[in-house]
CSV table of N, CA and C and ligand atoms in Angstrom, one decimal:
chain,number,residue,atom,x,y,z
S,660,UNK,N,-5.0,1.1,-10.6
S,660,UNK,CA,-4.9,2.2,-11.5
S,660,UNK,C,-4.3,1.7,-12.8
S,661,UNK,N,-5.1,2.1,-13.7
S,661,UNK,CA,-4.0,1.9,-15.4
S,661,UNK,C,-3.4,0.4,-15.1
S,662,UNK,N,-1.9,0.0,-15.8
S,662,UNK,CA,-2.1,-1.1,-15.8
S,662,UNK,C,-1.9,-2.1,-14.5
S,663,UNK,N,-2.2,-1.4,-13.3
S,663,UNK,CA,-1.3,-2.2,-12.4
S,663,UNK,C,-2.0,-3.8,-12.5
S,664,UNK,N,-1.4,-4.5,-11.9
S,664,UNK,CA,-1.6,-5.9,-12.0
S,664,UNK,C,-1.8,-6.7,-10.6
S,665,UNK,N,-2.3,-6.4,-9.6
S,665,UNK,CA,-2.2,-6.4,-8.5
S,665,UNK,C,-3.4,-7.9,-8.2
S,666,UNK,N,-2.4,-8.6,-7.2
S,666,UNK,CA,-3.5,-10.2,-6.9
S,666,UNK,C,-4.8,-9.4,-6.7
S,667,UNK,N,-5.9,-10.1,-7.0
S,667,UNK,CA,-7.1,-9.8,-7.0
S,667,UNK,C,-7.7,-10.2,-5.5
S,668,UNK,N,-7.3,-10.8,-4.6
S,668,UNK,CA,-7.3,-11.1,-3.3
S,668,UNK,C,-6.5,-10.1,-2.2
S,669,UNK,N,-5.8,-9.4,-2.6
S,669,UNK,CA,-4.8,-8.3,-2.1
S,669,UNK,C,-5.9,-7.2,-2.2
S,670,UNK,N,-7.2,-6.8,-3.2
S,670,UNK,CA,-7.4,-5.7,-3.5
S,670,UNK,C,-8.6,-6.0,-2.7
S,671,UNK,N,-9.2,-4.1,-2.4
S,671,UNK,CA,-11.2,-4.5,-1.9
S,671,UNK,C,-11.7,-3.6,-2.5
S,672,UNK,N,-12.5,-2.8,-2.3
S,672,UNK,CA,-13.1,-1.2,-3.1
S,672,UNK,C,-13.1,-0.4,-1.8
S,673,UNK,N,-13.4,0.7,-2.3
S,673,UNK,CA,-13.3,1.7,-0.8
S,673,UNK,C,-15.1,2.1,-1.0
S,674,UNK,N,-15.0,2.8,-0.3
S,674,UNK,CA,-16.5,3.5,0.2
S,674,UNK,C,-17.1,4.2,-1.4
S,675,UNK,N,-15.8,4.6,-2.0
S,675,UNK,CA,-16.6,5.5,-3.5
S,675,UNK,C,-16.5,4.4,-4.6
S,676,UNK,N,-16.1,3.4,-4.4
S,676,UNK,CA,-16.1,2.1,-5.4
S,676,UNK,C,-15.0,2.0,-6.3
S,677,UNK,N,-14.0,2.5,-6.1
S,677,UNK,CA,-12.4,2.3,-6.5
S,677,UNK,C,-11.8,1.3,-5.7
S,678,UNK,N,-10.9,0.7,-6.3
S,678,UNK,CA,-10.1,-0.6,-6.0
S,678,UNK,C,-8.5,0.0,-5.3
S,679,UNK,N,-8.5,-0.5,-4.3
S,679,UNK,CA,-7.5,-0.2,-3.5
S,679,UNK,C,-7.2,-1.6,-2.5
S,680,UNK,N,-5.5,-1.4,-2.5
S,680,UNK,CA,-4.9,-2.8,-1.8
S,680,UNK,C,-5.7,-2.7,-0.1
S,681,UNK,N,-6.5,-4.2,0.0
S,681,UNK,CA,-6.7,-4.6,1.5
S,681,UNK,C,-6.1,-4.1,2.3
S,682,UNK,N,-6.4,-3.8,3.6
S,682,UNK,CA,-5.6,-3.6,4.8
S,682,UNK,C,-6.6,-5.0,5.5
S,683,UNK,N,-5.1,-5.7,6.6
S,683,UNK,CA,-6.2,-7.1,6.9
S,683,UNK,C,-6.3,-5.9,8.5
S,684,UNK,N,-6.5,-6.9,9.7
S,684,UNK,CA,-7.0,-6.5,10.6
S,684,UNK,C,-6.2,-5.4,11.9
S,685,UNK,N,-5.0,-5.0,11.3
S,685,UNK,CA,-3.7,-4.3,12.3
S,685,UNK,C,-3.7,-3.2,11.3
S,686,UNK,N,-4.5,-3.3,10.4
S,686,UNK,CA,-4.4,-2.1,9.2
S,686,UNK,C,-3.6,-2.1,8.4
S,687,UNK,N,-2.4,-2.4,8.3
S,687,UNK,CA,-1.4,-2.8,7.1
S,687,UNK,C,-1.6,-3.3,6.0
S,688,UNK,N,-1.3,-2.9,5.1
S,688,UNK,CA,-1.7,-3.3,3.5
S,688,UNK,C,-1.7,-5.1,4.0
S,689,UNK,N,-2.3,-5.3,3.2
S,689,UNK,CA,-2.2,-7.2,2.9
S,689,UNK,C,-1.1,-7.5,2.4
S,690,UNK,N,0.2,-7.0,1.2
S,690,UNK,CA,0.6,-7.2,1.0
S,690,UNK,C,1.8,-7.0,1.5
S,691,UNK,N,2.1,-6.4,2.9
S,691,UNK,CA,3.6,-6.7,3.7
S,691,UNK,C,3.4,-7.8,4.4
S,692,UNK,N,4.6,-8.0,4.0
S,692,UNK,CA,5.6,-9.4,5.2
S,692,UNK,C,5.3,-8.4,6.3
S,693,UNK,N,5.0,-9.3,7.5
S,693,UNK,CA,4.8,-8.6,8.8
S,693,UNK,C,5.8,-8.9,9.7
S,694,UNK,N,7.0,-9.7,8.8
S,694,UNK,CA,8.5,-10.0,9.7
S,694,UNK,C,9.2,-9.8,9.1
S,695,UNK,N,9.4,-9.6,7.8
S,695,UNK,CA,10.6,-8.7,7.0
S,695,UNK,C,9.8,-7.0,6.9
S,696,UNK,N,8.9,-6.8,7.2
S,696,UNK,CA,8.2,-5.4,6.5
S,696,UNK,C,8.6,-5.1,5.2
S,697,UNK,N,8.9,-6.0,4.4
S,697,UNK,CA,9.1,-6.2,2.6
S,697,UNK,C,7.7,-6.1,2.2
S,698,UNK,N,7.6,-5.6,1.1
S,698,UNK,CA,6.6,-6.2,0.1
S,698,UNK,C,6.2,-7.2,-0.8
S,699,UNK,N,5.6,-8.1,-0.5
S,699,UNK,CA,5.8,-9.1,-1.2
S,699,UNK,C,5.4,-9.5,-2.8
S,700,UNK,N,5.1,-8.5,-3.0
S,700,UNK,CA,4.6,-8.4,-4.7
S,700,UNK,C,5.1,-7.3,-5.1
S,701,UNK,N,6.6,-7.2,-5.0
S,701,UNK,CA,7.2,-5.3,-5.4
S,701,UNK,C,7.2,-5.5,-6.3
S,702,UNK,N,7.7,-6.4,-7.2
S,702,UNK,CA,7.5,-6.2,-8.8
S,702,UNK,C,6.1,-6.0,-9.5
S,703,UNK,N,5.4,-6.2,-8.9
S,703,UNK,CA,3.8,-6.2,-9.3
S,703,UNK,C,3.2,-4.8,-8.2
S,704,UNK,N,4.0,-4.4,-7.4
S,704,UNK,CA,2.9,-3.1,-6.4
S,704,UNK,C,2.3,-2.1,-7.6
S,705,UNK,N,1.5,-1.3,-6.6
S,705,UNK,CA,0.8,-0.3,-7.1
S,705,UNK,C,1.8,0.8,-7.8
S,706,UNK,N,1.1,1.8,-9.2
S,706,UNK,CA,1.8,2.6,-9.3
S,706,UNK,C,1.7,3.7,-8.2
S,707,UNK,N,1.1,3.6,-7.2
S,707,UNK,CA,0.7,4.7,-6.2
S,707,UNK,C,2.1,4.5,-5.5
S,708,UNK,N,2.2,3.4,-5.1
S,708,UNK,CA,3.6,2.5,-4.4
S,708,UNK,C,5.1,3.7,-5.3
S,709,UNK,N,4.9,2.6,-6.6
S,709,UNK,CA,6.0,2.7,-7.3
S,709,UNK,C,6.7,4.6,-7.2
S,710,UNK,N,5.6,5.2,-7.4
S,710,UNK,CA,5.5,6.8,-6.8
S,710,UNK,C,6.2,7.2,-6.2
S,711,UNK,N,5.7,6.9,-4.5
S,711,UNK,CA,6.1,6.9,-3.6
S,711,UNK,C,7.7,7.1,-2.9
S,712,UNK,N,7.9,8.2,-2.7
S,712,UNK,CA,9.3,8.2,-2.4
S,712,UNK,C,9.6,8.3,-0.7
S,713,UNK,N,10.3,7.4,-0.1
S,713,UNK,CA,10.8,7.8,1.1
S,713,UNK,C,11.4,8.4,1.7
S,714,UNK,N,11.1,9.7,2.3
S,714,UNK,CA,11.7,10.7,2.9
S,714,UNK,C,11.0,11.9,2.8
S,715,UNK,N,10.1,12.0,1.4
S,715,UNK,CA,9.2,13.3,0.8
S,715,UNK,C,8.4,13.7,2.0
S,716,UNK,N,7.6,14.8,1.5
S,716,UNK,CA,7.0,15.3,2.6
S,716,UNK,C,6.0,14.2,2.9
S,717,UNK,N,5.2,13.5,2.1
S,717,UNK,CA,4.1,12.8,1.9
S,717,UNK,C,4.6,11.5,2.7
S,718,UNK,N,6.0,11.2,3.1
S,718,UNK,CA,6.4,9.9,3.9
S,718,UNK,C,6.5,10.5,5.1
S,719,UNK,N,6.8,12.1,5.7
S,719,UNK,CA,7.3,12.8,6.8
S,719,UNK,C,5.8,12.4,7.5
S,720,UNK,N,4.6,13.2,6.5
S,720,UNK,CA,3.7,13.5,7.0
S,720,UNK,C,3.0,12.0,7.6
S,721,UNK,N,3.1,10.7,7.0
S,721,UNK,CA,2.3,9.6,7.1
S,721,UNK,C,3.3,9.1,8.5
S,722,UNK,N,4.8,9.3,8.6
S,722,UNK,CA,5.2,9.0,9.8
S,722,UNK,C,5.1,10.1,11.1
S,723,UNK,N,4.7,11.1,10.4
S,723,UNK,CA,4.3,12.0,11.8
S,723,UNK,C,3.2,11.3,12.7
S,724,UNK,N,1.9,11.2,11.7
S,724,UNK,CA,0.5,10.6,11.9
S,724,UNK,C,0.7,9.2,12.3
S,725,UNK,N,1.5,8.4,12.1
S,725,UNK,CA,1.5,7.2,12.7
S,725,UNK,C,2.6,6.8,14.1
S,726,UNK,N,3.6,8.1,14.3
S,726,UNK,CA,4.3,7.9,15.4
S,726,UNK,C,4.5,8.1,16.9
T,1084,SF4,S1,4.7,-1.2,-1.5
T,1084,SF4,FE1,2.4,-0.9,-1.7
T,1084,SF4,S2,1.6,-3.0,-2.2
T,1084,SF4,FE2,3.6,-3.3,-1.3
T,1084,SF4,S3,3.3,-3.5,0.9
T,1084,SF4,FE3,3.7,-1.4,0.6
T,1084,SF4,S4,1.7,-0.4,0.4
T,1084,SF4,FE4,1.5,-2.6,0.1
Protein backbone atom coordinates (compact mmCIF):
# COMPACT_ATOMS: atom_id res chain seq x y z
CA UNK A 1 0.00 0.00 0.00
CA UNK A 2 1.14 3.73 -0.67
CA UNK A 3 4.61 3.94 0.12
CA UNK A 4 5.44 0.77 1.76
CA UNK A 5 8.73 -0.70 0.62
CA UNK A 6 8.47 -4.17 1.24
CA UNK A 7 11.24 -7.02 -0.39
CA UNK A 8 9.73 -7.89 -3.52
CA UNK A 9 10.30 -11.71 -2.70
CA UNK A 10 8.38 -11.31 0.73
CA UNK A 11 5.32 -10.11 -1.42
CA UNK A 12 2.58 -12.46 -3.93
CA UNK A 13 -0.92 -11.04 -5.11
CA UNK A 14 -4.03 -12.41 -3.75
CA UNK A 15 -6.87 -13.88 -5.76
CA UNK A 16 -8.23 -10.01 -6.67
CA UNK A 17 -4.67 -8.90 -7.79
CA UNK A 18 -3.43 -6.84 -4.86
CA UNK A 19 0.01 -7.34 -3.38
CA UNK A 20 0.14 -8.73 0.00
CA UNK A 21 3.11 -10.27 2.20
CA UNK A 22 3.73 -14.28 1.34
CA UNK A 23 2.64 -16.74 3.80
CA UNK A 24 5.40 -19.77 3.02
CA UNK A 25 4.06 -23.19 3.76
CA UNK A 26 2.88 -23.25 7.96
CA UNK A 27 1.05 -20.07 6.81
CA UNK A 28 2.96 -17.38 8.53
CA UNK A 29 3.95 -14.30 6.81
CA UNK A 30 7.41 -14.85 5.14
CA UNK A 31 8.69 -12.30 6.92
CA UNK A 32 8.85 -13.83 10.74
CA UNK A 33 11.76 -15.25 12.35
CA UNK A 34 10.18 -18.63 13.16
CA UNK A 35 12.68 -18.75 16.37
CA UNK A 36 12.58 -15.32 17.63
CA UNK A 37 8.75 -14.67 16.25
CA UNK A 38 10.36 -10.99 15.42
CA UNK A 39 9.89 -9.42 12.29
CA UNK A 40 12.51 -9.24 10.34
CA UNK A 41 12.04 -6.27 8.13
CA UNK A 42 10.16 -4.03 11.08
CA UNK A 43 11.52 -1.01 9.85
CA UNK A 44 10.33 -1.67 6.39
CA UNK A 45 6.81 -3.76 7.43
CA UNK A 46 3.54 -3.01 6.07
CA UNK A 47 1.54 0.03 6.94
CA UNK A 48 -1.23 -2.62 7.59
CA UNK A 49 1.53 -3.96 10.25
CA UNK A 50 2.53 -0.53 11.42
CA UNK A 51 -1.50 -0.07 12.21
CA UNK A 52 -1.84 -2.81 13.98
CA UNK A 53 -2.15 -2.69 17.65
CA UNK A 54 -1.79 -5.59 20.15
CA UNK A 55 -4.47 -6.22 22.29
CA UNK A 56 -7.38 -4.39 20.03
CA UNK A 57 -10.32 -6.15 19.22
CA UNK A 58 -8.86 -6.93 15.77
CA UNK A 59 -5.71 -8.87 17.75
CA UNK A 60 -8.48 -10.57 20.38
CA UNK A 61 -10.39 -11.65 17.38
CA UNK A 62 -7.27 -13.10 15.19
CA UNK A 63 -6.11 -14.92 18.53
CA UNK A 64 -9.52 -16.28 19.30
CA UNK A 65 -9.56 -17.77 15.53
CA UNK A 66 -6.17 -19.10 15.86
CA UNK A 67 -6.26 -20.62 19.51
S1 LIG B 1 4.89 -7.31 11.28
FE1 LIG B 1 3.88 -7.67 9.31
S2 LIG B 1 5.57 -8.02 7.86
FE2 LIG B 1 6.39 -8.30 9.91
S3 LIG B 1 6.21 -10.50 10.33
FE3 LIG B 1 4.38 -9.51 11.17
S4 LIG B 1 2.86 -9.69 9.52
FE4 LIG B 1 4.89 -10.03 8.61
Amino acid sequence: MGDDNIPPAMTERDRWGGWIMARLDDGWCSALDRRTLLCTIYSRRPMICREYQAGDSDCIEERRIHN
